[in-house]
XYZ file of C-alpha atoms in Angstrom:
341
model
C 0.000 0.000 0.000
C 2.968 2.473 0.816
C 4.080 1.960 -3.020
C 0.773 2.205 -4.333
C 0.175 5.650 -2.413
C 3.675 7.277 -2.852
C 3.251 5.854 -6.877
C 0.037 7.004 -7.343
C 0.801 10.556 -5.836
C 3.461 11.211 -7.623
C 1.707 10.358 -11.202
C -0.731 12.783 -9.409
C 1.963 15.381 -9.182
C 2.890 14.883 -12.909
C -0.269 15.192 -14.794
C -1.072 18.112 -13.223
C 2.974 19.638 -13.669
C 2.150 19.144 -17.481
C -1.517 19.596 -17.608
C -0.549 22.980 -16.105
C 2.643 23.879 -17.863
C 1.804 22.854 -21.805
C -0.725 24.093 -24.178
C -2.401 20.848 -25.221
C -5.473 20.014 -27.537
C -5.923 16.389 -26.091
C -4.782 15.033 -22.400
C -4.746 11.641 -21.472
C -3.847 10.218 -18.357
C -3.952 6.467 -16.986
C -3.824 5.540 -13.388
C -3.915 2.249 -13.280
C -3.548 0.819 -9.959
C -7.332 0.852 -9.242
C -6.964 -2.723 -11.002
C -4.165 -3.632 -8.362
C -5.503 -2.831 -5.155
C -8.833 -4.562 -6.039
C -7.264 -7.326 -7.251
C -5.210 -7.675 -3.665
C -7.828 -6.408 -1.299
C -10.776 -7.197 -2.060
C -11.336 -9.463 0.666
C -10.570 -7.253 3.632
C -13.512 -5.230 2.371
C -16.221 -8.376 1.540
C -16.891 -9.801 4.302
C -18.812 -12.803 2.400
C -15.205 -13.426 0.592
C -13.857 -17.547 1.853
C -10.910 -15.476 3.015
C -11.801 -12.713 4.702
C -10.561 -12.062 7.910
C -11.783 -9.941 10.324
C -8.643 -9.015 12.192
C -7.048 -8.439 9.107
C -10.201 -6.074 7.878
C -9.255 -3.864 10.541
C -6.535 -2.671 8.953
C -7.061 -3.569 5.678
C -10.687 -2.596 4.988
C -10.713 0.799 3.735
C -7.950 0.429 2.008
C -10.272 -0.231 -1.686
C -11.820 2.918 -0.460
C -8.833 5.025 0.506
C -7.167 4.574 -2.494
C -10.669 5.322 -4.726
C -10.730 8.846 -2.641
C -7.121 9.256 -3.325
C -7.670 8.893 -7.058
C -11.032 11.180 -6.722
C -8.801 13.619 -4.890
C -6.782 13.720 -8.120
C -9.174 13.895 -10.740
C -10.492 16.876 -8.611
C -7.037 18.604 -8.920
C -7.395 17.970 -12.866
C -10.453 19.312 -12.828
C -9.395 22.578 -11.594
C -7.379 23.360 -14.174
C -9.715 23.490 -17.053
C -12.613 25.335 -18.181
C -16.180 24.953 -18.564
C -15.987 24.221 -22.099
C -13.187 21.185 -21.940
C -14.792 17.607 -22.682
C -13.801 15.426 -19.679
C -13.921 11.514 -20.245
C -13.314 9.067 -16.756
C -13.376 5.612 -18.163
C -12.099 2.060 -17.167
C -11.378 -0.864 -19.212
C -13.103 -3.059 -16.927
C -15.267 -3.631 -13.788
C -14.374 -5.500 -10.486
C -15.493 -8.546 -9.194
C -14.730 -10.775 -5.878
C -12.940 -14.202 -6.804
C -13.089 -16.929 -4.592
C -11.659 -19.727 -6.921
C -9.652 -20.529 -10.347
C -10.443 -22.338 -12.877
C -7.224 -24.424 -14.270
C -7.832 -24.800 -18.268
C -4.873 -26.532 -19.200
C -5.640 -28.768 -16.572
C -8.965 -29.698 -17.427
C -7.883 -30.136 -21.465
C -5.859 -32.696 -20.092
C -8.003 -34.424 -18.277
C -10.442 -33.889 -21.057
C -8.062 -35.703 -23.275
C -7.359 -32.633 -25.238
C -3.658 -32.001 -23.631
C -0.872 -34.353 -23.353
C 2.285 -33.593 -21.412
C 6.067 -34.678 -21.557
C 7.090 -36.468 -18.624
C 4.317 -35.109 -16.391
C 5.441 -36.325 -12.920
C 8.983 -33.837 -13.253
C 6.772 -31.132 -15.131
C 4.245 -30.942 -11.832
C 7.692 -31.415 -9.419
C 8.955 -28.465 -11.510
C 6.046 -26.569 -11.569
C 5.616 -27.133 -7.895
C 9.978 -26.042 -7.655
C 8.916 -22.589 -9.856
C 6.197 -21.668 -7.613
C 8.204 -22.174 -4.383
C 10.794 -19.815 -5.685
C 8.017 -16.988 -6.460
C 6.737 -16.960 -3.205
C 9.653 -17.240 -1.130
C 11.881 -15.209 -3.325
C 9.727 -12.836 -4.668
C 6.126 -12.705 -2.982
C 7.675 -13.028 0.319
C 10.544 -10.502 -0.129
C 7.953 -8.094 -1.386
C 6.021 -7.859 1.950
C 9.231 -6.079 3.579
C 10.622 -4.345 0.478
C 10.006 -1.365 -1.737
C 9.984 -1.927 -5.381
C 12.850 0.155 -5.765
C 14.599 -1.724 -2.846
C 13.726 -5.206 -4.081
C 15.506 -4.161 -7.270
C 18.560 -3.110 -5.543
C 18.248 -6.218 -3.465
C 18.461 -8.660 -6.458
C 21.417 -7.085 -8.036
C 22.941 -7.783 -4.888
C 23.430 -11.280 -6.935
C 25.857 -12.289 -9.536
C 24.024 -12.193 -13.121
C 24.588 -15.702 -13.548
C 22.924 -16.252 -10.045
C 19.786 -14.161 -11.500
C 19.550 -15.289 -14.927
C 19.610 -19.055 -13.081
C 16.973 -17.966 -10.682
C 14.475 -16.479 -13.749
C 15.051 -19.617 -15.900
C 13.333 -21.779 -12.606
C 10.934 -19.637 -12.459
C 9.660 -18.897 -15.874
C 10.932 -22.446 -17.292
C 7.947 -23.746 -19.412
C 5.575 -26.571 -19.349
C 6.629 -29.275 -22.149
C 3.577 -30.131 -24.560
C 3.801 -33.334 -26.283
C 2.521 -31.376 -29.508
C 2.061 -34.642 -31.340
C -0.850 -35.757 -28.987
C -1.751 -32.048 -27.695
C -4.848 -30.724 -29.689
C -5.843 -27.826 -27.913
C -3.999 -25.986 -25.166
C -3.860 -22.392 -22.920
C -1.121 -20.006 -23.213
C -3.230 -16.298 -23.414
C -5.693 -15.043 -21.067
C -9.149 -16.557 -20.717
C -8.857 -18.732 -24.289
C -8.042 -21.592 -25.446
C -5.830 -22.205 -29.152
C -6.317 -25.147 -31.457
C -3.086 -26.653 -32.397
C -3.700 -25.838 -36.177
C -1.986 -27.248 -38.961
C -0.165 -24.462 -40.726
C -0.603 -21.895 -38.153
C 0.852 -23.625 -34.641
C 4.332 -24.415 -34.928
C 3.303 -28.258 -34.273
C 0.008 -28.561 -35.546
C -1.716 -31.475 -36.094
C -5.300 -30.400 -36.204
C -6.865 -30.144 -40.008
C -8.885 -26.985 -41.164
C -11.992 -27.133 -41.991
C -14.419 -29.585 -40.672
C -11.819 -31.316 -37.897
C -11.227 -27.855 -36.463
C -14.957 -26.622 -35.925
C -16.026 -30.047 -34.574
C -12.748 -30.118 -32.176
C -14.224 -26.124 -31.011
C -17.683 -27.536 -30.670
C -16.673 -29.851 -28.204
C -14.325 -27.850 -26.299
C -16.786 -25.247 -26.361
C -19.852 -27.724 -24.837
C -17.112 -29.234 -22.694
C -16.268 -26.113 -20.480
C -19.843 -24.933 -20.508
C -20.889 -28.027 -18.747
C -17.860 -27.911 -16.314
C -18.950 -27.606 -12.590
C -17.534 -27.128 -9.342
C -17.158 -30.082 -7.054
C -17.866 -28.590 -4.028
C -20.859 -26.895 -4.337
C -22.211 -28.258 -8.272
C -22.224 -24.211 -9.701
C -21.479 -23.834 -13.023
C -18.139 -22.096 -13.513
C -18.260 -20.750 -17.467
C -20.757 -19.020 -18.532
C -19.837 -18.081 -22.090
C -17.657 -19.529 -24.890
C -17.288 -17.765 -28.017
C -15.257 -18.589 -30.818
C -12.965 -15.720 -32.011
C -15.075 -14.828 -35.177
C -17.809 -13.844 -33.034
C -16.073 -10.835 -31.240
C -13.160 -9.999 -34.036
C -13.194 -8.785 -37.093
C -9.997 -8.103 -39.055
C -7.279 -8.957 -41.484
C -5.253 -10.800 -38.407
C -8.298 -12.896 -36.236
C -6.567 -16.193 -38.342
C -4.087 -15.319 -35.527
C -6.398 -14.822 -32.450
C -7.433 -17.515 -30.031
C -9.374 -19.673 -31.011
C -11.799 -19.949 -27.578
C -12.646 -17.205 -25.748
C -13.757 -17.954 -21.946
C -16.145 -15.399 -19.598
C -16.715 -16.721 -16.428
C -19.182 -16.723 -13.672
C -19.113 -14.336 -10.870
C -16.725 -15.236 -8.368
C -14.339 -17.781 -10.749
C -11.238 -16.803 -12.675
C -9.014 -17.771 -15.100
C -5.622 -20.049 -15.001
C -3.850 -21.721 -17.654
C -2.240 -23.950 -14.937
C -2.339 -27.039 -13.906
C -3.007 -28.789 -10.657
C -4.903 -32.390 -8.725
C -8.347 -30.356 -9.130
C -9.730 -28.541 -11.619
C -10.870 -25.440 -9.318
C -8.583 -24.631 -6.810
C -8.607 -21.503 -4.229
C -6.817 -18.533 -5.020
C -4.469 -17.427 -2.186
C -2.879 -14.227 -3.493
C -6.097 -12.391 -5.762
C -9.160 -11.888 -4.362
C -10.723 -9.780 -6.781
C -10.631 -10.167 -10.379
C -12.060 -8.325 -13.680
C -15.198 -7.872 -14.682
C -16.251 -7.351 -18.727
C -18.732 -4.046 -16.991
C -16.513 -0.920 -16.947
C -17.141 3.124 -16.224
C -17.827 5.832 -18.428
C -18.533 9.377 -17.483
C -19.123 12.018 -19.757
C -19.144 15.432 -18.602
C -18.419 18.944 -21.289
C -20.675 21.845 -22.369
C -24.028 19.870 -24.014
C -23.478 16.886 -22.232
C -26.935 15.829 -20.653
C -27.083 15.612 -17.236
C -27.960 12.650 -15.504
C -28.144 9.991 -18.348
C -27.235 6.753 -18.121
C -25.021 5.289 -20.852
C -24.940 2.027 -22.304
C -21.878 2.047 -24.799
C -18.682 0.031 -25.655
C -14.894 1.207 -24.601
C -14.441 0.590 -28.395
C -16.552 3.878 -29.076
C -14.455 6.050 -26.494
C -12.142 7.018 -29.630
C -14.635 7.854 -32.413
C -16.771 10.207 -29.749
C -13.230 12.310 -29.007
C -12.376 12.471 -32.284
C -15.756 13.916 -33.720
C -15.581 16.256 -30.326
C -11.983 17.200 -32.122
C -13.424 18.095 -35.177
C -11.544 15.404 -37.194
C -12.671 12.588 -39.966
C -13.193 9.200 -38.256
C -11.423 6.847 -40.568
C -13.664 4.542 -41.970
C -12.011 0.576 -40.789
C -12.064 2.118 -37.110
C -13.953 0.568 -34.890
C -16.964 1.920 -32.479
C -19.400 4.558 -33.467
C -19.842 7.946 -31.817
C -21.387 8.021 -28.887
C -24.193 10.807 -29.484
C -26.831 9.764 -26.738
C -24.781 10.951 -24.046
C -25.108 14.970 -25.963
C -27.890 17.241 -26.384
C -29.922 16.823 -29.519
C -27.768 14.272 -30.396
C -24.749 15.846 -31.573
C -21.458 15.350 -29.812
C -19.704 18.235 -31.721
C -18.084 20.965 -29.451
C-alpha cells in the first residue's frame, strides 16, 4: 500500500505539472492501480469473501476505499485546471469482481483428453519447484521491500545467479505437440493446435477444427464445481464472433467469460478449481464511463462500448473518423444528439 500511495501521488503530481505547464489540444492520463488494489484487497472489504478475515479487515478494509478517494482527490485537482468548455472523459477498461476460486484450463484439457504432457510427474515437481521460488523469493521478499529496494536487493546477486533464478521460475511446461490438440497459453482462451498456423500442428482446417471447437466449447460450458455443483463458465465464443480483421486467423481460437466469483488459469493442478491465495478480486467485462463537457446531458445513463471512447473524441476534435475504425460515436450521451463541441 505504501508503493501504491507514494506511486500514485506522484503520477498525481505529474499530470497536473504538465496539464498545467503545456498548451495541449488532447490530455490523457492512466492511473492504473485501481486494477491492483482490487485485485489484492478485495477481501478485507467483503466480508462474504472464503478469506476474509476480520482481524485483518481492521486494517485492511478501507484500504479499496482510501485509495478510490485518493484517485477522486486527483481527478479533482485535474479538474481545476480546465474550463467549462473542456470535454472530460473518466473511463475504465473493466469492472471489479470478488474471486473466490480458479479455474485451471490446461488442466482440465488434459483431463479432457485434449492435452498431453512430456514427462508429467517432473513437469508438476517443476512446476511445484517454480512456484516455491516466487513466493519465497519474490512474494515473500515483497512484503518487507520497496519496489525500488527489491531491485537493488536482487542485483545484490551475480548475473549468472539471476539469470539461473528467472530460468526456474519462468521455465515452461513441455507439450507433447504430437498428442496435444488444444492448449492455454493467453488469457481466458483456449488455441487449437492448427496445422499451418501452430508451430506443431496437427489439427486439419476445416471440418476437424470446428467439430474439435464444438466440443471444447460444450465441454467447459458443462464444467462444474465439485464442491458446491455451480457452473463455472458461462460463455464460450469462438474468435469470429467478437473480431473482425485482417489478423483474427491469428487470435485464439476460444474465448472464456466466467461466472461471478471464478477466474481464469492456464495452470495445472490435482483439481480442476482450486482456491486462489494471493487475488481476491478479479475483472469484470462491466466498466465506467462518465461524460461530462458543455451539451453533455445531465444525468443519463449510458450504455456504450470502450471501443466507441475514440470515435466520440475524435468527432468532439473536429476530425474525420477513418472509416475501418472501430466503435461509433457516442451521441446519446449529448444534447440533440450531436457530440460536436
Amino acid at each position: 500500500l505504501k508503493d501504491l500511495y507514494y506511486t500514485t501521488k506522484k503520477r498525481g503530481e505529474a499530470i497536473t505539472y504538465l496539464m498545467d505547464k503545456f498548451d495541449w489540444d488532447v490530455f490523457f492520463a492512466v492511473i492504473w492501480y485501481t486494477d491492483q488494489v482490487q485485485h489484492f484487497f478485495w477481501k478485507y472489504m467483503d466480508t462474504t469473501h472464503p478469506q476474509y478475515s476480520k482481524k485483518k479487515a481492521e486494517k485492511y478494509g478501507n484500504a479499496i476505499l482510501d485509495y478510490y478517494q485518493l484517485v477522486d482527490g486527483i481527478i479533482g485537482d485535474m479538474l481545476r485546471l480546465i474550463d467549462n468548455e473542456t470535454f472530460v472523459i473518466i473511463m475504465s477498461d473493466h469492472g471489479a469482481v470478488p474471486l473466490h476460486k480458479v479455474f485451471n484450463v490446461n488442466q482440465w484439457l488434459m483431463e479432457e483428453g485434449f492435452l498431453e504432457l512430456k514427462n508429467v510427474g517432473s513437469n508438476l515437481a517443476s512446476k511445484k519447484r517454480r512456484i516455491k521460488n516466487y513466493f519465497f523469493n519474490g512474494h515473500r521478499l515483497r512484503r518487507f521491500l520497496t519496489v525500488t529496494k527489491l531491485g537493488k536487493f536482487r542485483k545484490r546477486f551475480p548475473k549468472k545467479i539471476r539469470e539461473k533464478w528467472y530460468q526456474k521460475l519462468h521455465a515452461p511446461v513441455e507439450f507433447d505437440w504430437e498428442k496435444t490438440r488444444a492448449f492455454s497459453q493467453d488469457i481466458q482462451s483456449i488455441r487449437i493446435n492448427l496445422k499451418g498456423r501452430e508451430k506443431h500442428g496437427i489439427v486439419n482446417k476445416g471440418q476437424e477444427y470446428e467439430n474439435l471447437r464444438n466440443r471444447i466449447s460444450d465441454g467447459l460450458l458443462k464444467a462444474k464445481d465439485p464442491e458446491n455443483n455451480e457452473k463455472i463458465i458461462r460463455k464460450v465464443y469462438k474468435k469470429e464472433e467478437l473480431y473482425v480483421g485482417p489478423h483474427v486467423e491469428k487470435f485464439p481460437d476460444l474465448i472464456i467469460l466466467f461466472n461471478r466469483t471464478y477466474g481464469f488459469s492456464n495452470g495445472f493442478g490435482k483439481k480442476i478449481v482450486t482456491s486462489t491465495k494471493l487475488w481476491s478480486g478479479d475483472h469484470d467485462e462491466n466498466g465506467i464511463l462518465i461524460i461530462n463537457g458543455p451539451n453533455v446531458k445531465k444525468g443519463k445513463i449510458l450504455e456504450s462500448n470502450i471501443v466507441d471512447i475514440t470515435p466520440t473524441i475524435l468527432n468532439l476534435m473536429d476530425i474525420q473518423i477513418p472509416e475501418d475504425m472501430d466503435g461509433t460515436v457516442i451521441t446519446s450521451a449529448f444534447d440533440n444528439d450531436s457530440p460536436s463541441p
